[in-house]
mmCIF file of C-alpha atoms in Angstrom:
data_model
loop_
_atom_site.group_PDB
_atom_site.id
_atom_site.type_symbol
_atom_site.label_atom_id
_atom_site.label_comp_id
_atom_site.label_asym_id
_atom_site.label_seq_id
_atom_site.Cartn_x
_atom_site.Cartn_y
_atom_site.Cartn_z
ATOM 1 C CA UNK A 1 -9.494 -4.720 17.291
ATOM 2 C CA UNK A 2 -11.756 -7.331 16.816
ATOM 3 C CA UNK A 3 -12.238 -10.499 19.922
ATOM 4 C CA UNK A 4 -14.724 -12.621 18.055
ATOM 5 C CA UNK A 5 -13.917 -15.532 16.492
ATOM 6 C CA UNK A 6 -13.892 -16.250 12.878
ATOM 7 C CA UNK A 7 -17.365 -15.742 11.584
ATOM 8 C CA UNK A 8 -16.851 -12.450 9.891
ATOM 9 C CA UNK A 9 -17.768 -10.484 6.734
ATOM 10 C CA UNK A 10 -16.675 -7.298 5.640
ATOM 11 C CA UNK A 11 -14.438 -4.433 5.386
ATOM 12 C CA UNK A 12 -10.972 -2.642 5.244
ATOM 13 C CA UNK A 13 -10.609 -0.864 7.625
ATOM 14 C CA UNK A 14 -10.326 3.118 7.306
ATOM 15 C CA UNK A 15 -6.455 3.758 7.379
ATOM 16 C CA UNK A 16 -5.781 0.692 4.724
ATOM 17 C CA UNK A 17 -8.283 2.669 2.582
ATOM 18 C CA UNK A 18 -7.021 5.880 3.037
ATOM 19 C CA UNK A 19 -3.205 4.254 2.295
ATOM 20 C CA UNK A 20 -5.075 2.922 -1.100
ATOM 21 C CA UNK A 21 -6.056 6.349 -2.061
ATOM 22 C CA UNK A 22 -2.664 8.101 -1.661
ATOM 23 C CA UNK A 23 -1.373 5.073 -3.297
ATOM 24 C CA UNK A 24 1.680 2.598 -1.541
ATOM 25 C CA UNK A 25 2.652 -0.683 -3.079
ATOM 26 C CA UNK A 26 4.649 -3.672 -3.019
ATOM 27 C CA UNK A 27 4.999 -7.328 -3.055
ATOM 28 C CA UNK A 28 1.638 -9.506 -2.548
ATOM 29 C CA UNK A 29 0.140 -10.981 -5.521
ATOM 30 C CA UNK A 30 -3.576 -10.720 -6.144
ATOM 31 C CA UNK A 31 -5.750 -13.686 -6.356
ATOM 32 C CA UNK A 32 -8.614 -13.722 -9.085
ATOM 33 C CA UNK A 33 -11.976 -12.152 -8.358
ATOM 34 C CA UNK A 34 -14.736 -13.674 -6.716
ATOM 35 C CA UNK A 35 -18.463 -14.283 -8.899
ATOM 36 C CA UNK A 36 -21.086 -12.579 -7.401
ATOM 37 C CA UNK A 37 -23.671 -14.829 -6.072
ATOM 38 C CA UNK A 38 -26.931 -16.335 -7.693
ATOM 39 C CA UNK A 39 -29.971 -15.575 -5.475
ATOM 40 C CA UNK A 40 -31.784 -18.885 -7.271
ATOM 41 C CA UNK A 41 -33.138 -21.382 -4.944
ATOM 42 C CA UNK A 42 -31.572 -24.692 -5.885
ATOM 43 C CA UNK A 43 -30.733 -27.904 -4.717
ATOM 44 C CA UNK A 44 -30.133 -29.444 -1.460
ATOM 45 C CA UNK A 45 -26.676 -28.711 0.063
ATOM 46 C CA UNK A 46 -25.984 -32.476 -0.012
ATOM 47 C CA UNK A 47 -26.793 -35.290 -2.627
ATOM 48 C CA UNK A 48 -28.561 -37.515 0.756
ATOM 49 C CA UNK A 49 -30.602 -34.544 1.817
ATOM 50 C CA UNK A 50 -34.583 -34.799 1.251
ATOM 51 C CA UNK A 51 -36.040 -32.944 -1.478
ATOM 52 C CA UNK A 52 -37.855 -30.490 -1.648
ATOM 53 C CA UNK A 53 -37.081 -28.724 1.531
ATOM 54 C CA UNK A 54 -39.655 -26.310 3.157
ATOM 55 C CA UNK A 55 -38.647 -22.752 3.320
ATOM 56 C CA UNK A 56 -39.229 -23.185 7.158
ATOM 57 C CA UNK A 57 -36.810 -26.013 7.343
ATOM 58 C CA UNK A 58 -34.145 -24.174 5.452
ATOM 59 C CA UNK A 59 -34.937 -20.877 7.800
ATOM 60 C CA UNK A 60 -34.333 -23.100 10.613
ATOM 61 C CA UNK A 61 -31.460 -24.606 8.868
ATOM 62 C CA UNK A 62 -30.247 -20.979 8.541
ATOM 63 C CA UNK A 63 -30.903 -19.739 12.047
ATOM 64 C CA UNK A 64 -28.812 -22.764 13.117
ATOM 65 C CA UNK A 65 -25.755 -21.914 11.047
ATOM 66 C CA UNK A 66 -25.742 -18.727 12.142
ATOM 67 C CA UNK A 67 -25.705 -19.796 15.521
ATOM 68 C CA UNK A 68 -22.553 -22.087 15.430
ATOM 69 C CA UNK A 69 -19.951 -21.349 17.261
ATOM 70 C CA UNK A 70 -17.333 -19.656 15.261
ATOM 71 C CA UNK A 71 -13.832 -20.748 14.569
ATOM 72 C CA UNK A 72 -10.029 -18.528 13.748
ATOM 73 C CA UNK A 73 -9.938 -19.113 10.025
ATOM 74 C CA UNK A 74 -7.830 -17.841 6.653
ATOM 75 C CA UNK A 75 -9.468 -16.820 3.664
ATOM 76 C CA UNK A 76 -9.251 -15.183 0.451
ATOM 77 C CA UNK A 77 -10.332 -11.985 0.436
ATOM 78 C CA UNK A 78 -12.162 -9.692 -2.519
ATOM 79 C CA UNK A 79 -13.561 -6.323 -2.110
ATOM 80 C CA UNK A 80 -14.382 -4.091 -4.615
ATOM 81 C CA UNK A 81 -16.067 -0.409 -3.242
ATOM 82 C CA UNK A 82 -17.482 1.885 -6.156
ATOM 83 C CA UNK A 83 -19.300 5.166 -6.899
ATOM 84 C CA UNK A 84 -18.845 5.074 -10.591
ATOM 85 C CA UNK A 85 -16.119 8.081 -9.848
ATOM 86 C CA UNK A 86 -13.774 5.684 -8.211
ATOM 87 C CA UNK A 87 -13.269 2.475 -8.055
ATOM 88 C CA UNK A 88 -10.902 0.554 -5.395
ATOM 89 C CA UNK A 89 -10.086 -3.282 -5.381
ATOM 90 C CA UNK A 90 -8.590 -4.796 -2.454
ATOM 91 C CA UNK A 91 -7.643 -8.458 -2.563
ATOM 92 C CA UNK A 92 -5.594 -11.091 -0.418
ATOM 93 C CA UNK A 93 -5.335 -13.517 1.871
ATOM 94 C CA UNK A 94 -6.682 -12.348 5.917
ATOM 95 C CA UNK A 95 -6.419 -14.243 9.148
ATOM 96 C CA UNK A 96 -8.640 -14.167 11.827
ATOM 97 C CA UNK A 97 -7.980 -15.315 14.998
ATOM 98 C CA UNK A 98 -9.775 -15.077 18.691
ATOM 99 C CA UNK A 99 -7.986 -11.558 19.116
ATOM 100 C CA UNK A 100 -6.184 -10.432 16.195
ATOM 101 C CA UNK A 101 -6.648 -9.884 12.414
ATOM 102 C CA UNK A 102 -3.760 -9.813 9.623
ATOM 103 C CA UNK A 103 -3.524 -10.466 6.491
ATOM 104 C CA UNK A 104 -1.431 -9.238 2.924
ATOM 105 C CA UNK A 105 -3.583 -7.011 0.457
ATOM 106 C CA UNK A 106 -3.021 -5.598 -2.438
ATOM 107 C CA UNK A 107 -4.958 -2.428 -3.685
ATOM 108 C CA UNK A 108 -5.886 -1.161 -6.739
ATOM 109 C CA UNK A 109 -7.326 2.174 -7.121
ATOM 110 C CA UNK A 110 -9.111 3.635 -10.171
ATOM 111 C CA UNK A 111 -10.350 6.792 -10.739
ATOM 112 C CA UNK A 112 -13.004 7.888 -13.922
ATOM 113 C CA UNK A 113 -12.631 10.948 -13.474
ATOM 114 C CA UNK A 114 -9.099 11.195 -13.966
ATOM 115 C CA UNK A 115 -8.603 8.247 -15.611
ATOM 116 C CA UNK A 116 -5.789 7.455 -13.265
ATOM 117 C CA UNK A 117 -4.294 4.123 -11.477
ATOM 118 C CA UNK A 118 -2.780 3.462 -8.496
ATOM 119 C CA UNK A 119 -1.559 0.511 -7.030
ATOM 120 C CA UNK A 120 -0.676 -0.460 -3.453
ATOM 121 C CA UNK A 121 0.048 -3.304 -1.034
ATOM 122 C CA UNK A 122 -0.612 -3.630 2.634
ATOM 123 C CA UNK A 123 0.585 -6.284 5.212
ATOM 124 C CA UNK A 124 -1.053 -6.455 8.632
ATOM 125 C CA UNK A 125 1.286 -8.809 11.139
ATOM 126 C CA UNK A 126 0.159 -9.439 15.138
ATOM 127 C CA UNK A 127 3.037 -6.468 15.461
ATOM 128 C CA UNK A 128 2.394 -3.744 13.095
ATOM 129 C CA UNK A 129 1.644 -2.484 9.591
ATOM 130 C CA UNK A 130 3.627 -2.314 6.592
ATOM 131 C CA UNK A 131 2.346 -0.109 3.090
ATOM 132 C CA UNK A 132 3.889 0.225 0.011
ATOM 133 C CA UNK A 133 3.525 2.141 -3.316
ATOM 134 C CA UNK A 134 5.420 2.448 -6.644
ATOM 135 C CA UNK A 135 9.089 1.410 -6.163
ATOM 136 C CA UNK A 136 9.215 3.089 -2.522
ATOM 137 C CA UNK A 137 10.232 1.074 0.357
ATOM 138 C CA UNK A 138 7.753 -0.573 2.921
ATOM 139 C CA UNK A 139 6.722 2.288 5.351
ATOM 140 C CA UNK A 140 6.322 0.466 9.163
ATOM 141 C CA UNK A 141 3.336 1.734 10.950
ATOM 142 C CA UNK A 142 1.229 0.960 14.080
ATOM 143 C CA UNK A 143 -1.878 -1.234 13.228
ATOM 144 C CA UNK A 144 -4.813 0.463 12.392
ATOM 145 C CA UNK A 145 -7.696 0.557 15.194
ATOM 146 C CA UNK A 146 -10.110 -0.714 12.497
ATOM 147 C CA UNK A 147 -10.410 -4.469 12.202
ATOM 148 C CA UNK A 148 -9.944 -5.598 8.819
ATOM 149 C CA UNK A 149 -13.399 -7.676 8.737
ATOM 150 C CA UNK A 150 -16.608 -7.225 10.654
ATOM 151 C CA UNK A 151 -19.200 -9.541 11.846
ATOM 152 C CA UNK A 152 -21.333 -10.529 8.474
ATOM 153 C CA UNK A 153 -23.887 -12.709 11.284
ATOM 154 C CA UNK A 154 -24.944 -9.039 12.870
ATOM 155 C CA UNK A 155 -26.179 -8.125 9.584
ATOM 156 C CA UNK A 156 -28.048 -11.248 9.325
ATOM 157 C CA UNK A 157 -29.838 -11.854 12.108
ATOM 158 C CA UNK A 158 -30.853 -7.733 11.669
ATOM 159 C CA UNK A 159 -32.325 -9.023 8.368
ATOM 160 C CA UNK A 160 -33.896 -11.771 9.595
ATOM 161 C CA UNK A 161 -35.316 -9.756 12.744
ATOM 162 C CA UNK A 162 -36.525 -7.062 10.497
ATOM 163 C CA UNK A 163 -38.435 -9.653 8.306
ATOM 164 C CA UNK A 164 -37.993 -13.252 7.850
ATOM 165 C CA UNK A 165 -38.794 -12.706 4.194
ATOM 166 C CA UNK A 166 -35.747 -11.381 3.311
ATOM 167 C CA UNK A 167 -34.296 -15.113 3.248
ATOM 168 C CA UNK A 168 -34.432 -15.961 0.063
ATOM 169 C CA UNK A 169 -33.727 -19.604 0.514
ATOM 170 C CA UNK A 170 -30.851 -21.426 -1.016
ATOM 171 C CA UNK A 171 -28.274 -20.198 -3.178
ATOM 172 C CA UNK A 172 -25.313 -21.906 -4.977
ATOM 173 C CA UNK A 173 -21.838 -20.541 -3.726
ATOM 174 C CA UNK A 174 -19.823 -19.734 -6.881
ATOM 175 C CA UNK A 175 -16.415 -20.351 -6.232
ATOM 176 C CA UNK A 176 -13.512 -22.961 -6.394
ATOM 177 C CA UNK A 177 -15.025 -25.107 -3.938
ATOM 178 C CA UNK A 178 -18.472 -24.827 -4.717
ATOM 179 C CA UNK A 179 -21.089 -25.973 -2.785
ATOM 180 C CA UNK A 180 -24.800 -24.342 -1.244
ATOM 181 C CA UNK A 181 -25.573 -21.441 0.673
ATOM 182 C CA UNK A 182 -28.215 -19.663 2.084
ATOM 183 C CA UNK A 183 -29.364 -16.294 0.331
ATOM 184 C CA UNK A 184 -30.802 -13.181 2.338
ATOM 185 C CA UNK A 185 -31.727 -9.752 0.998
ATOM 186 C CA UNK A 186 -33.452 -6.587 2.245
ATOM 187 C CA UNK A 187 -33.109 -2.940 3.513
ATOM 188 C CA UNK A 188 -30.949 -2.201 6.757
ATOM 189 C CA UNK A 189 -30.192 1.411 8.114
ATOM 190 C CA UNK A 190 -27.125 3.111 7.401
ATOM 191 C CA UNK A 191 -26.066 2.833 11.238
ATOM 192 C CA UNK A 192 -26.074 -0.820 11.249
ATOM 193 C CA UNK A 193 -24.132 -1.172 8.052
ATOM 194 C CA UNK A 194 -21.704 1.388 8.725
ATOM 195 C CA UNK A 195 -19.082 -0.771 10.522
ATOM 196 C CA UNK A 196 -18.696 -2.326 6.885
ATOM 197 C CA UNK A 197 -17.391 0.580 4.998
ATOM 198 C CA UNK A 198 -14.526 2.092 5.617
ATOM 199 C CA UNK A 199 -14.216 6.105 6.749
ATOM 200 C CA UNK A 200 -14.281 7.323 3.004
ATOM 201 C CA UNK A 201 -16.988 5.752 2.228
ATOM 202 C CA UNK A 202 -19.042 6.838 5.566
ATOM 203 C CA UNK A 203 -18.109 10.136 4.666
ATOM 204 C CA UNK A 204 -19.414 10.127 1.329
ATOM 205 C CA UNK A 205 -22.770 8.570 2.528
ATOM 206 C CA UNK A 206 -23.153 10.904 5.257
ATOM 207 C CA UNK A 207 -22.729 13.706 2.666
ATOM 208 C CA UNK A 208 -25.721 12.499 0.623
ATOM 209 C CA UNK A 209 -27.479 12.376 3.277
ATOM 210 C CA UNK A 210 -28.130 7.907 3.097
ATOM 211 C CA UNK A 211 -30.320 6.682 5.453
ATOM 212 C CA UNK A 212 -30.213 2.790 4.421
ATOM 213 C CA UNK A 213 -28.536 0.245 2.320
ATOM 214 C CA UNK A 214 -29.976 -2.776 0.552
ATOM 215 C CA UNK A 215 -27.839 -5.278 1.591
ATOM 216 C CA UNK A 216 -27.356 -8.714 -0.284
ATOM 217 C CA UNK A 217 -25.580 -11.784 1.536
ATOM 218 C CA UNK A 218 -25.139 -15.141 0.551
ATOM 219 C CA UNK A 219 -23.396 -17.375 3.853
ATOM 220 C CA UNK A 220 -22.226 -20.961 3.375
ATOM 221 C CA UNK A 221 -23.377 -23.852 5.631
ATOM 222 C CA UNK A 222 -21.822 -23.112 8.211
ATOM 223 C CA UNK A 223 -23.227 -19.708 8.180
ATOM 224 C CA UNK A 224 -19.919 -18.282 6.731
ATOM 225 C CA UNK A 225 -19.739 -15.575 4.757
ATOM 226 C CA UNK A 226 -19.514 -16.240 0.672
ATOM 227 C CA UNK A 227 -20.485 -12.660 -0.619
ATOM 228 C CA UNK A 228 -22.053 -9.627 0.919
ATOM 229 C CA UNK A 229 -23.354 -6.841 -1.345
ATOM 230 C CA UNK A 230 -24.120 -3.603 0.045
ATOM 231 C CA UNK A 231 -26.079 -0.774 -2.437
ATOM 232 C CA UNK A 232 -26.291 2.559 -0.468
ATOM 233 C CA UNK A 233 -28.222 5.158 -2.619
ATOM 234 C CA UNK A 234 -29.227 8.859 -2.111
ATOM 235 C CA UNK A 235 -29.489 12.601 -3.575
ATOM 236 C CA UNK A 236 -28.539 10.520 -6.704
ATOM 237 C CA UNK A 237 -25.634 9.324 -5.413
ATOM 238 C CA UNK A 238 -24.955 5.704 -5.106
ATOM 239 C CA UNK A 239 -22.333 3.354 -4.019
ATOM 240 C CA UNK A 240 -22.147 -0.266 -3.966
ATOM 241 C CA UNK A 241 -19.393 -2.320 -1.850
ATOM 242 C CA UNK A 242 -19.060 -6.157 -2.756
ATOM 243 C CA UNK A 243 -17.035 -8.658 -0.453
ATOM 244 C CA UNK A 244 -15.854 -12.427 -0.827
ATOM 245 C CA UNK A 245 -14.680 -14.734 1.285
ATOM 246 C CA UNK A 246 -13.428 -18.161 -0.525
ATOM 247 C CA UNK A 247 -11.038 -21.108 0.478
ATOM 248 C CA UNK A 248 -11.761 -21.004 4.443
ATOM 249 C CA UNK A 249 -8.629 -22.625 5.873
ATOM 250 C CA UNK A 250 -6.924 -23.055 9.167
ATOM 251 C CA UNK A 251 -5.851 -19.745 10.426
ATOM 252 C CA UNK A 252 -2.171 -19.150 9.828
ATOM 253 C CA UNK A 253 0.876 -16.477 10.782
ATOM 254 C CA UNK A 254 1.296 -13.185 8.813
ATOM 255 C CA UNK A 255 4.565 -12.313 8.534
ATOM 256 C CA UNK A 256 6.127 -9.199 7.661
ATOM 257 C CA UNK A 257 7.057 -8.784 4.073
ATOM 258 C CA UNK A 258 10.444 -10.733 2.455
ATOM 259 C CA UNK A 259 11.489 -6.890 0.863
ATOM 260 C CA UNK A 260 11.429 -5.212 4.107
#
């Protein structure tokens, strides 16, 4: 369970994924994809603002951002994990409040190997949690332990307090609503990262023995999370996890599905 507020980043927690992989489904439909970010610098965030901007006044501008209080908020969701053997696709709309997290997710496994598909849908209400695959009916459950999102800032501030050249400066925020960002990119260890995959994942990194993970985030100006890009790699094994967040809104209710 998570008690911060709203500025959060990235993952499923483990039991969602694990649902994914034995495949449930049902009822949510999936918004489109988000673009991955460009790390280009680029123009101000606003048409008034003075150009050009010092990379210490947008590091300060970034420090700042981070450091606003954060607020419950709804967004659209996209994750996409991968280790070129399987690929799974979660996407949705989540809530996060002071003390809870819910959302509706559907997830779409793939595997290479097999060349198989799976599809499955998750809701996450204040009261419990609800899968479903195929034509089965929705399976009632306690909520997972795992928070659906974790804090994106921790990651930041570790990158910036690790080297303040891994800010990259401005970025612009490819999605519906558009807008700049700021851009940050460097190496992190795999213990301070690990709170953004879920337990399969872990499991396969602690098998290949990964130590660290370049990690790639792009946060809005209010030092919200737009994209974060993690690329573990080791013994020739190598995963990559991507997350969006677009369309911040007021936080809102998750209710349990219509088809119950």
């Amino acid at each position: 369970m998570v008690t911060h507020r709203g500025g959060v980043a990235v993952t499923v927690a483990a039991g969602v994924l694990a649902a994914a992989l034995t495949g449930c489904s049902g009822g949510v439909s999936a918004p489109r994809p988000l673009p991955a970010p460009s790390g280009a610098r680029a123009v101000p965030a606003s048409a008034g603002a003075a150009w050009p901007v010092s990379p210490d006044q947008e590091l300060a501008e970034l420090r700042a951002a981070l450091a606003l209080p954060a607020q419950p908020f709804s967004a659209v969701l996209n994750v996409e994990v991968t280790d070129g053997t399987r690929t799974v696709r979660r996407q949705g709309v989540v809530n996060v409040s002071d003390d809870q997290q819910t959302g509706a997710l559907s997830v779409i496994s793939a595997s290479a190997e097999q060349q198989a598909r799976s599809q499955a849908y998750l809701t996450i209400t204040r009261e419990a949690a609800y899968t479903r695959s195929d034509d089965a009916a929705w399976v009632r459950s306690p909520r997972p332990p795992e928070p659906l999102l974790t804090d994106h800032r921790v990651l930041a501030r570790e990158l910036l307090r690790n080297d303040p050249g891994s800010f990259r400066g401005r970025a612009r925020i490819r999605t519906l609503r558009g807008g700049m960002g700021f851009h940050l990119v460097g190496r992190l260890p795999l213990a301070t990262v690990a709170g953004a995959f879920d337990a399969a994942s872990r499991s396969q990194l602690a098998q290949h023995h990964a130590s660290d993970c370049v990690a790639d985030l792009l946060v809005d100006a209010d030092g919200r999370l737009s994209v974060l890009t993690l690329t573990c790699e080791a013994d020739g094994y190598r995963l990559r996890s991507t997350t969006g967040l677009a369309e911040y809104g007021p936080v809102a209710e998750t209710s349990p599905p219509a088809d119950l």
